Tab-separated table of C-alpha atoms in Angstrom:
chain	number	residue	atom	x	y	z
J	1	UNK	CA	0.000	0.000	0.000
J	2	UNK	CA	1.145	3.487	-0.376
J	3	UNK	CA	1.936	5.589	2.487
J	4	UNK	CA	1.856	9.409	3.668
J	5	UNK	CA	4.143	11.264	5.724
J	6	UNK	CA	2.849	14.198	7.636
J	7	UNK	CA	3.789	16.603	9.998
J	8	UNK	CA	1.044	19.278	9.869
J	9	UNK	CA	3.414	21.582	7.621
J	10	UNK	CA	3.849	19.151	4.927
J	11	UNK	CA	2.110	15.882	3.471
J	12	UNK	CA	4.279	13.859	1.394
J	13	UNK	CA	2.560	10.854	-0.360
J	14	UNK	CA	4.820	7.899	-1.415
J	15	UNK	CA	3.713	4.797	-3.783
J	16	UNK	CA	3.917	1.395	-3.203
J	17	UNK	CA	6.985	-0.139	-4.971
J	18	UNK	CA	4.479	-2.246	-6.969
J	19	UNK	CA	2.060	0.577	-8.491
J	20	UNK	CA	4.618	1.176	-10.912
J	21	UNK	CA	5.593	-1.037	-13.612
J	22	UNK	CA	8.145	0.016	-15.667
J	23	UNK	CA	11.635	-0.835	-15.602
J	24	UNK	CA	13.075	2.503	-15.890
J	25	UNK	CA	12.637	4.514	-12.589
J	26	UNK	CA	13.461	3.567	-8.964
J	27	UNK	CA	10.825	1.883	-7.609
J	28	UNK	CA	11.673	3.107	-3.781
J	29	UNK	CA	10.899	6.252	-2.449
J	30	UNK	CA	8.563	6.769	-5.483
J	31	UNK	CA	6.829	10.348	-4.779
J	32	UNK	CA	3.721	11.090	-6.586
J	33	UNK	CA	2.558	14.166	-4.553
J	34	UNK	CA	4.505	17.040	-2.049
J	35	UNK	CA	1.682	19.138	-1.223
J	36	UNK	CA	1.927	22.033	2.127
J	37	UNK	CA	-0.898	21.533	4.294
J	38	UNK	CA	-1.849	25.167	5.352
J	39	UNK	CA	-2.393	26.458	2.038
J	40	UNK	CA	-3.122	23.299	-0.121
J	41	UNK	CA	-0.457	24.006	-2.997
J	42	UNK	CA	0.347	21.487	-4.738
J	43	UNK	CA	3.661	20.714	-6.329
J	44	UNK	CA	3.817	17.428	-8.211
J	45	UNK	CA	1.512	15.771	-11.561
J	46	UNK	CA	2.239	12.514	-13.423
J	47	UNK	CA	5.142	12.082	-16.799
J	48	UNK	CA	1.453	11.743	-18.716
J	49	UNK	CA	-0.973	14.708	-19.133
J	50	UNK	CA	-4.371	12.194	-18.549
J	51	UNK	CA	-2.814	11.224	-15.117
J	52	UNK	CA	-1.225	7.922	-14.095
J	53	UNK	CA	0.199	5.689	-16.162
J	54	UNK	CA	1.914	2.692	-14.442
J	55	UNK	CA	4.299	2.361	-17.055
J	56	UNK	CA	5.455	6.168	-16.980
J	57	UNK	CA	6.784	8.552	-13.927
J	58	UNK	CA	5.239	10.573	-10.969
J	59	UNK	CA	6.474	13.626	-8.954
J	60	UNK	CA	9.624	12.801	-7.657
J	61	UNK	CA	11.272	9.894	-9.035
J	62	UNK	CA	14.844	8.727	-9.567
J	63	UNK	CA	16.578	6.935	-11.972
J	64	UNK	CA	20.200	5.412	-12.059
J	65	UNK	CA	21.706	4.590	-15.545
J	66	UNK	CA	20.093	6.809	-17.888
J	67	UNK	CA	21.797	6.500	-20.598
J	68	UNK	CA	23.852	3.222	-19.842
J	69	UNK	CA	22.693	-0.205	-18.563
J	70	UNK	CA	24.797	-1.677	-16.024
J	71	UNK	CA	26.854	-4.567	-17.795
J	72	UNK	CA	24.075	-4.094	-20.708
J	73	UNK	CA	26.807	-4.226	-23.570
J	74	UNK	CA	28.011	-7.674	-22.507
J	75	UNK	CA	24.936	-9.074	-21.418
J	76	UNK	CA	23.241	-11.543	-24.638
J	77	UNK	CA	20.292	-11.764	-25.252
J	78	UNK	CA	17.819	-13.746	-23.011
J	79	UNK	CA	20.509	-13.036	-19.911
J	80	UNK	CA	19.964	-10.165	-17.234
J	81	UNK	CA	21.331	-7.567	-16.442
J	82	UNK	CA	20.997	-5.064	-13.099
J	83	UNK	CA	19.138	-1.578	-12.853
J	84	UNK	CA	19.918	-0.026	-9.556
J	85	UNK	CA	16.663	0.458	-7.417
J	86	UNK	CA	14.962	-1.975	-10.056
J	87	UNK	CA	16.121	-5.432	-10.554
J	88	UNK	CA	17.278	-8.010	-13.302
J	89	UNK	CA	16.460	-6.688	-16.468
J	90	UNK	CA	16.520	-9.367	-19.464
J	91	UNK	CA	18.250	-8.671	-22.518
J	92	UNK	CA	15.753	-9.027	-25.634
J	93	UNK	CA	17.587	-7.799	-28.724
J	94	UNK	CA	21.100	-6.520	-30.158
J	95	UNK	CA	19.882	-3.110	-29.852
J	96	UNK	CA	21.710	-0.636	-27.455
J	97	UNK	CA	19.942	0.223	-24.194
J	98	UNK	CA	16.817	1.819	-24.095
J	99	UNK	CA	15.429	3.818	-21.185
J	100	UNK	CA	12.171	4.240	-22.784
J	101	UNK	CA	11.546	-0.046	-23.567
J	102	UNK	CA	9.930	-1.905	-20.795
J	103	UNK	CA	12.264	-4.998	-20.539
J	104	UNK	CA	11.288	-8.458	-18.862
J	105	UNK	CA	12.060	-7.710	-14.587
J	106	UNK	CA	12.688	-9.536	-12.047
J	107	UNK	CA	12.391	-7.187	-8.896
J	108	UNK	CA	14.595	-6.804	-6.431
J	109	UNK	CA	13.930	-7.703	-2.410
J	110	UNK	CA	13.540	-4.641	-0.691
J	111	UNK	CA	12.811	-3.849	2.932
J	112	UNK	CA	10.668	-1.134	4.451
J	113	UNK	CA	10.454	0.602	7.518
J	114	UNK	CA	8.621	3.158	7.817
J	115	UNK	CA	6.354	6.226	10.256
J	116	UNK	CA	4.745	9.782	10.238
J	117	UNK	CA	7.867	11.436	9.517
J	118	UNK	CA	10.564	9.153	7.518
J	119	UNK	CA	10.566	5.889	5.274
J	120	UNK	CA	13.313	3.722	4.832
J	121	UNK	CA	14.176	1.289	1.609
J	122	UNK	CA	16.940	-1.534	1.773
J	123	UNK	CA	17.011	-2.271	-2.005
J	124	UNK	CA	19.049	-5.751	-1.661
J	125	UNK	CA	22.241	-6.757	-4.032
J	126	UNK	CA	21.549	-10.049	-5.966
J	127	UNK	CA	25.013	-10.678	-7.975
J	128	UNK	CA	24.701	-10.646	-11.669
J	129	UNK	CA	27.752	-11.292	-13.707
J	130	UNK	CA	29.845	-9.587	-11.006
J	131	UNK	CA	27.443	-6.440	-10.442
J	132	UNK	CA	25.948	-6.415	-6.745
J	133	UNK	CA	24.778	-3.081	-4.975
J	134	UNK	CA	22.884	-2.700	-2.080
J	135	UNK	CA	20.922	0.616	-1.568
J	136	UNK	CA	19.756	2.606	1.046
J	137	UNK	CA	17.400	5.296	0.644
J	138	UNK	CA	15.894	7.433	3.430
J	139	UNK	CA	12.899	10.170	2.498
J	140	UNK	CA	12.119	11.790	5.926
J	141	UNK	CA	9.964	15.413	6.237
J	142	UNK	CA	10.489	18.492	8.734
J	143	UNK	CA	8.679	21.572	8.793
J	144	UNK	CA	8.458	22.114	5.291
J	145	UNK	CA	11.665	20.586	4.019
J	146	UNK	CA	11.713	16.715	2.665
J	147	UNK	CA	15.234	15.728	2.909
J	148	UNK	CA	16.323	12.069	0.605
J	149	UNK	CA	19.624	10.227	1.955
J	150	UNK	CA	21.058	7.532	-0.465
J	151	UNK	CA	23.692	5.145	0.288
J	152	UNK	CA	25.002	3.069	-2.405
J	153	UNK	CA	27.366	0.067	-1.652
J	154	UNK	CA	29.165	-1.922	-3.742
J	155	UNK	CA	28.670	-5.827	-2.800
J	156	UNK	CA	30.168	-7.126	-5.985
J	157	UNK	CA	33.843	-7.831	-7.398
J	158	UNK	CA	32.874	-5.280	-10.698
J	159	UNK	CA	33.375	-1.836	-10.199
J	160	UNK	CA	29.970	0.132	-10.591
J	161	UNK	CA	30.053	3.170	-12.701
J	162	UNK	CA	27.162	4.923	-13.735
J	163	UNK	CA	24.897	8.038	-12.872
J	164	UNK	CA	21.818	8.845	-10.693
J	165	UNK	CA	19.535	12.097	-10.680
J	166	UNK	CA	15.774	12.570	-9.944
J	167	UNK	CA	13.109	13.123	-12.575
J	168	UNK	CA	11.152	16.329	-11.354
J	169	UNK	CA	7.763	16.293	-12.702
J	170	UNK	CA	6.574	19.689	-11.073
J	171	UNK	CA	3.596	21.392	-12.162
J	172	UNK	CA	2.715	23.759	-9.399
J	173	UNK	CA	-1.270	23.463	-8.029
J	174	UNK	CA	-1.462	22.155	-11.784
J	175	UNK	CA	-1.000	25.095	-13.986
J	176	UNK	CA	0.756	24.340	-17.159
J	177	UNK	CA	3.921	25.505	-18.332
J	178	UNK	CA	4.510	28.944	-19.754
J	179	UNK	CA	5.661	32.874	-18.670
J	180	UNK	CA	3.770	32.437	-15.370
J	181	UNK	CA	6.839	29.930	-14.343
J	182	UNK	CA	10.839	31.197	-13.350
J	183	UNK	CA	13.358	29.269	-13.026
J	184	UNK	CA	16.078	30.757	-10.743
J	185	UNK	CA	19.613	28.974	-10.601
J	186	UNK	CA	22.565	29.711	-7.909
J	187	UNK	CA	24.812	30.522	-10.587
J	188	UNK	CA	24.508	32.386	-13.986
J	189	UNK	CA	23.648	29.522	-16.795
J	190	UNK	CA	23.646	28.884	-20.044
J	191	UNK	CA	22.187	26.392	-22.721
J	192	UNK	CA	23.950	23.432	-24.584
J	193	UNK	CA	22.856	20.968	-26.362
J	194	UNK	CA	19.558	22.565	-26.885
J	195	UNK	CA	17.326	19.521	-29.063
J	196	UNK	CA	16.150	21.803	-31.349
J	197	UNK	CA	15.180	25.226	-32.281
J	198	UNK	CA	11.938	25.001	-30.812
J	199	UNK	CA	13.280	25.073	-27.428
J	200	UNK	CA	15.968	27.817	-28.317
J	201	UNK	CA	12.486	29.806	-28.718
J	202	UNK	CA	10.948	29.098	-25.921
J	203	UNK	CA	13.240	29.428	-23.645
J	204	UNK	CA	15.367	32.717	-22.995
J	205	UNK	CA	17.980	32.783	-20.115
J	206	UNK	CA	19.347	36.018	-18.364
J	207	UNK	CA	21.770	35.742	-15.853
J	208	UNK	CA	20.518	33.127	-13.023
J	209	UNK	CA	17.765	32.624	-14.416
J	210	UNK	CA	15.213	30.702	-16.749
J	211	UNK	CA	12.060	32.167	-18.191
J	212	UNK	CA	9.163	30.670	-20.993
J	213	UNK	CA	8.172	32.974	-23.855
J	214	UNK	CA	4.953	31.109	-24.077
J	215	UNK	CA	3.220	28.324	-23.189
J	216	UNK	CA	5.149	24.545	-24.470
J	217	UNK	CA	3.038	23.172	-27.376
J	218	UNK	CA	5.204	19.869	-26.962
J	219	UNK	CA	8.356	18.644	-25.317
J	220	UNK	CA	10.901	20.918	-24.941
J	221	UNK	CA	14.721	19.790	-23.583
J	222	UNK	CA	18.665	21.199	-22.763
J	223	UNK	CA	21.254	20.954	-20.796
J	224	UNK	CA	22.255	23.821	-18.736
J	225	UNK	CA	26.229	24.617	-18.344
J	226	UNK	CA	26.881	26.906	-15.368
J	227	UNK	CA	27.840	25.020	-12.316
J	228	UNK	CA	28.927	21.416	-13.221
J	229	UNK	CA	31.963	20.176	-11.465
J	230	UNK	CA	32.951	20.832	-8.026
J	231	UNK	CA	33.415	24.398	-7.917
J	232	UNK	CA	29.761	25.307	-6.798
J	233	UNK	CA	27.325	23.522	-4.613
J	234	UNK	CA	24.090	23.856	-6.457
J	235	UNK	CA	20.822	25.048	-5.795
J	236	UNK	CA	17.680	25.721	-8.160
J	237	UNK	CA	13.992	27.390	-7.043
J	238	UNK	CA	11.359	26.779	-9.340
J	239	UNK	CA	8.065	29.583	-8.945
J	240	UNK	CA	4.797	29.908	-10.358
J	241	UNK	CA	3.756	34.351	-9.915
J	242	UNK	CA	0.000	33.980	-9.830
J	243	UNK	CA	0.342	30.882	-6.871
J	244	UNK	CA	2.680	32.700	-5.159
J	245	UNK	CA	4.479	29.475	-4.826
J	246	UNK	CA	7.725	27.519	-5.201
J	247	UNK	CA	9.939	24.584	-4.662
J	248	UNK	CA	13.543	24.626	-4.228
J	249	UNK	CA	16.258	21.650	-4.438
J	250	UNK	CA	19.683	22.123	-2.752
J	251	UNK	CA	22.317	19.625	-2.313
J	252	UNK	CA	26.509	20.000	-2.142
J	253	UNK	CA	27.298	16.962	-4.406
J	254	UNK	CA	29.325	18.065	-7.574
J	255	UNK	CA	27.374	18.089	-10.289
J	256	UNK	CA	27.985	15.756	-13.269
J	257	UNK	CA	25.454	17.973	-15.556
J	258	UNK	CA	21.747	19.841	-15.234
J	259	UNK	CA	19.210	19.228	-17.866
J	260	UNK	CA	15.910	21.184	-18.106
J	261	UNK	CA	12.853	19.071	-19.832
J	262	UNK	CA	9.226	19.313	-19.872
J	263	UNK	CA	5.973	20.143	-22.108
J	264	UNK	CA	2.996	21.598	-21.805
J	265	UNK	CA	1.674	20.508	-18.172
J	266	UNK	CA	5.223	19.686	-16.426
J	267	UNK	CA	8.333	21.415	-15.669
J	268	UNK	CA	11.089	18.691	-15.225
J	269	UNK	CA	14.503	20.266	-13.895
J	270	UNK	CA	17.373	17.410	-13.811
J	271	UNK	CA	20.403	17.257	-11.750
J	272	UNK	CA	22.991	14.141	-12.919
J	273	UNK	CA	25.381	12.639	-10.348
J	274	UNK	CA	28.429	10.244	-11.045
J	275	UNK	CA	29.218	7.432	-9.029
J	276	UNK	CA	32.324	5.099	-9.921
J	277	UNK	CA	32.526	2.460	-6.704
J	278	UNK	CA	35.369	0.058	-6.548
J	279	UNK	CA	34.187	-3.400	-5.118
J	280	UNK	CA	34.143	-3.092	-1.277
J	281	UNK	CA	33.430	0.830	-1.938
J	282	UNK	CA	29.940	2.611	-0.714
């Protein structure tokens, strides 16, 4: 079942590992609403403008190995391979990895304790071909901060390199992209590796921040070059004028790369971690 944490300030509602079906996303710590209890704004809305879709993301969810699958290029077809927070995935053609395909799964154990105020995940290693991680994530909630630990620990003899970063699918009390929304960075930033010139339109940047010249007619996607590397700890605030509301993400990692995505009913910023573990390493 799913479960809620609360304090009064803040009401954070989790789903159960099993309510989504993919193989892409995390299943732990899978956050489909952050809503503050005083006012009733709202913060989070599904990957899918007609609402849930079990095969597609949620509010807050996290992904490791994006782009890569974890021992994907030597895995043959018909044999598994891990995704972190996941499980085995099977191998079903010669084609490179795809985030986006639903492969066969075979879920990992995972352990949950949880109360009013914090949730706990023990995502279990099961060796694969070397590969073996065991995860620990945390989500707990005070005043109006929610705070997520992770600890990652390498349990096999392979060392584990790939990257992690949460999939932010904010759409403040609902309202749809456009000039009503800022996006306000720690650092001044700039665009590469805009998709196309669609997004080049519809976004302009000045200084710290990011602001929409209209209102997305379909996706929309770039990375953002400003603080990457260690020289900056990195914060971003995300507001909406006529709610008079916003939600901010903060952390002192050093950031891999930022990517902003979205469309017409979600705002999706992206901040990309990498992790190389030696065996024995967490």
């Amino acid at each position: 079942m799913s479960h809620l944490l609360t304090n009064g300030q803040l009401a954070v509602d989790i789903a159960d590992i099993d309510s989504y079906q993919g193989t892409r996303f995390d299943r732990t710590g899978f956050i489909t609403q952050v809503r503050l209890v005083g006012s009733g704004h709202t913060f989070c809305v599904h990957e899918y403008a007609g609402g849930f879709n079990p095969a597609g993301g949620s509010g807050l969810c996290n992904e490791f190995g994006l782009h890569d699958g974890m021992g994907y290029s030597e895995t043959r077809v018909g044999e598994w391979f891990p995704k972190l927070g996941v499980g085995l995935l099977k191998r079903v053609n010669e084609d490179g990895y795809n985030f986006q395909y639903t492969y066969p799964l075979e879920p990992f154990d995972v352990d949950i304790t949880a109360d009013d105020l914090n949730i706990t995940y023990v995502v279990h290693a099961r060796n694969t071909k070397g590969y073996a991680a065991r995860l620990v994530k945390k989500i707990s909630i005070q005043g109006t901060s929610l705070t997520m630990d992770y600890e990652l620990c390498n349990e096999g003899s392979r060392r584990i390199d790939t990257e992690e970063y949460i999939h932010n699918f904010i759409g403040i009390n609902d309202q749809d992209a456009g000039p009503e929304y800022k996006l306000r960075l720690s650092v001044p930033v700039r665009f590469t590796e805009v998709e196309s010139d669609y997004t080049s339109g519809l976004l302009s940047v000045q200084g710290c921040e990011v602001n929409w010249n209209a209102k997305p007619s379909k996706p929309f996607y770039g990375k953002l070059e400003g603080f990457n590397g260690s020289d900056h700890s990195y914060s971003w605030e995300l507001t909406h004028k006529a709610s008079r509301a916003g939600v901010r993400e903060s952390s002192n990692f050093p950031v891999a790369y930022m990517a902003l995505w979205g469309t017409g009913h979600v705002i999706s910023p992206e901040v990309f971690i990498r992790l190389s573990l030696a065996p024995g390493e967490q």
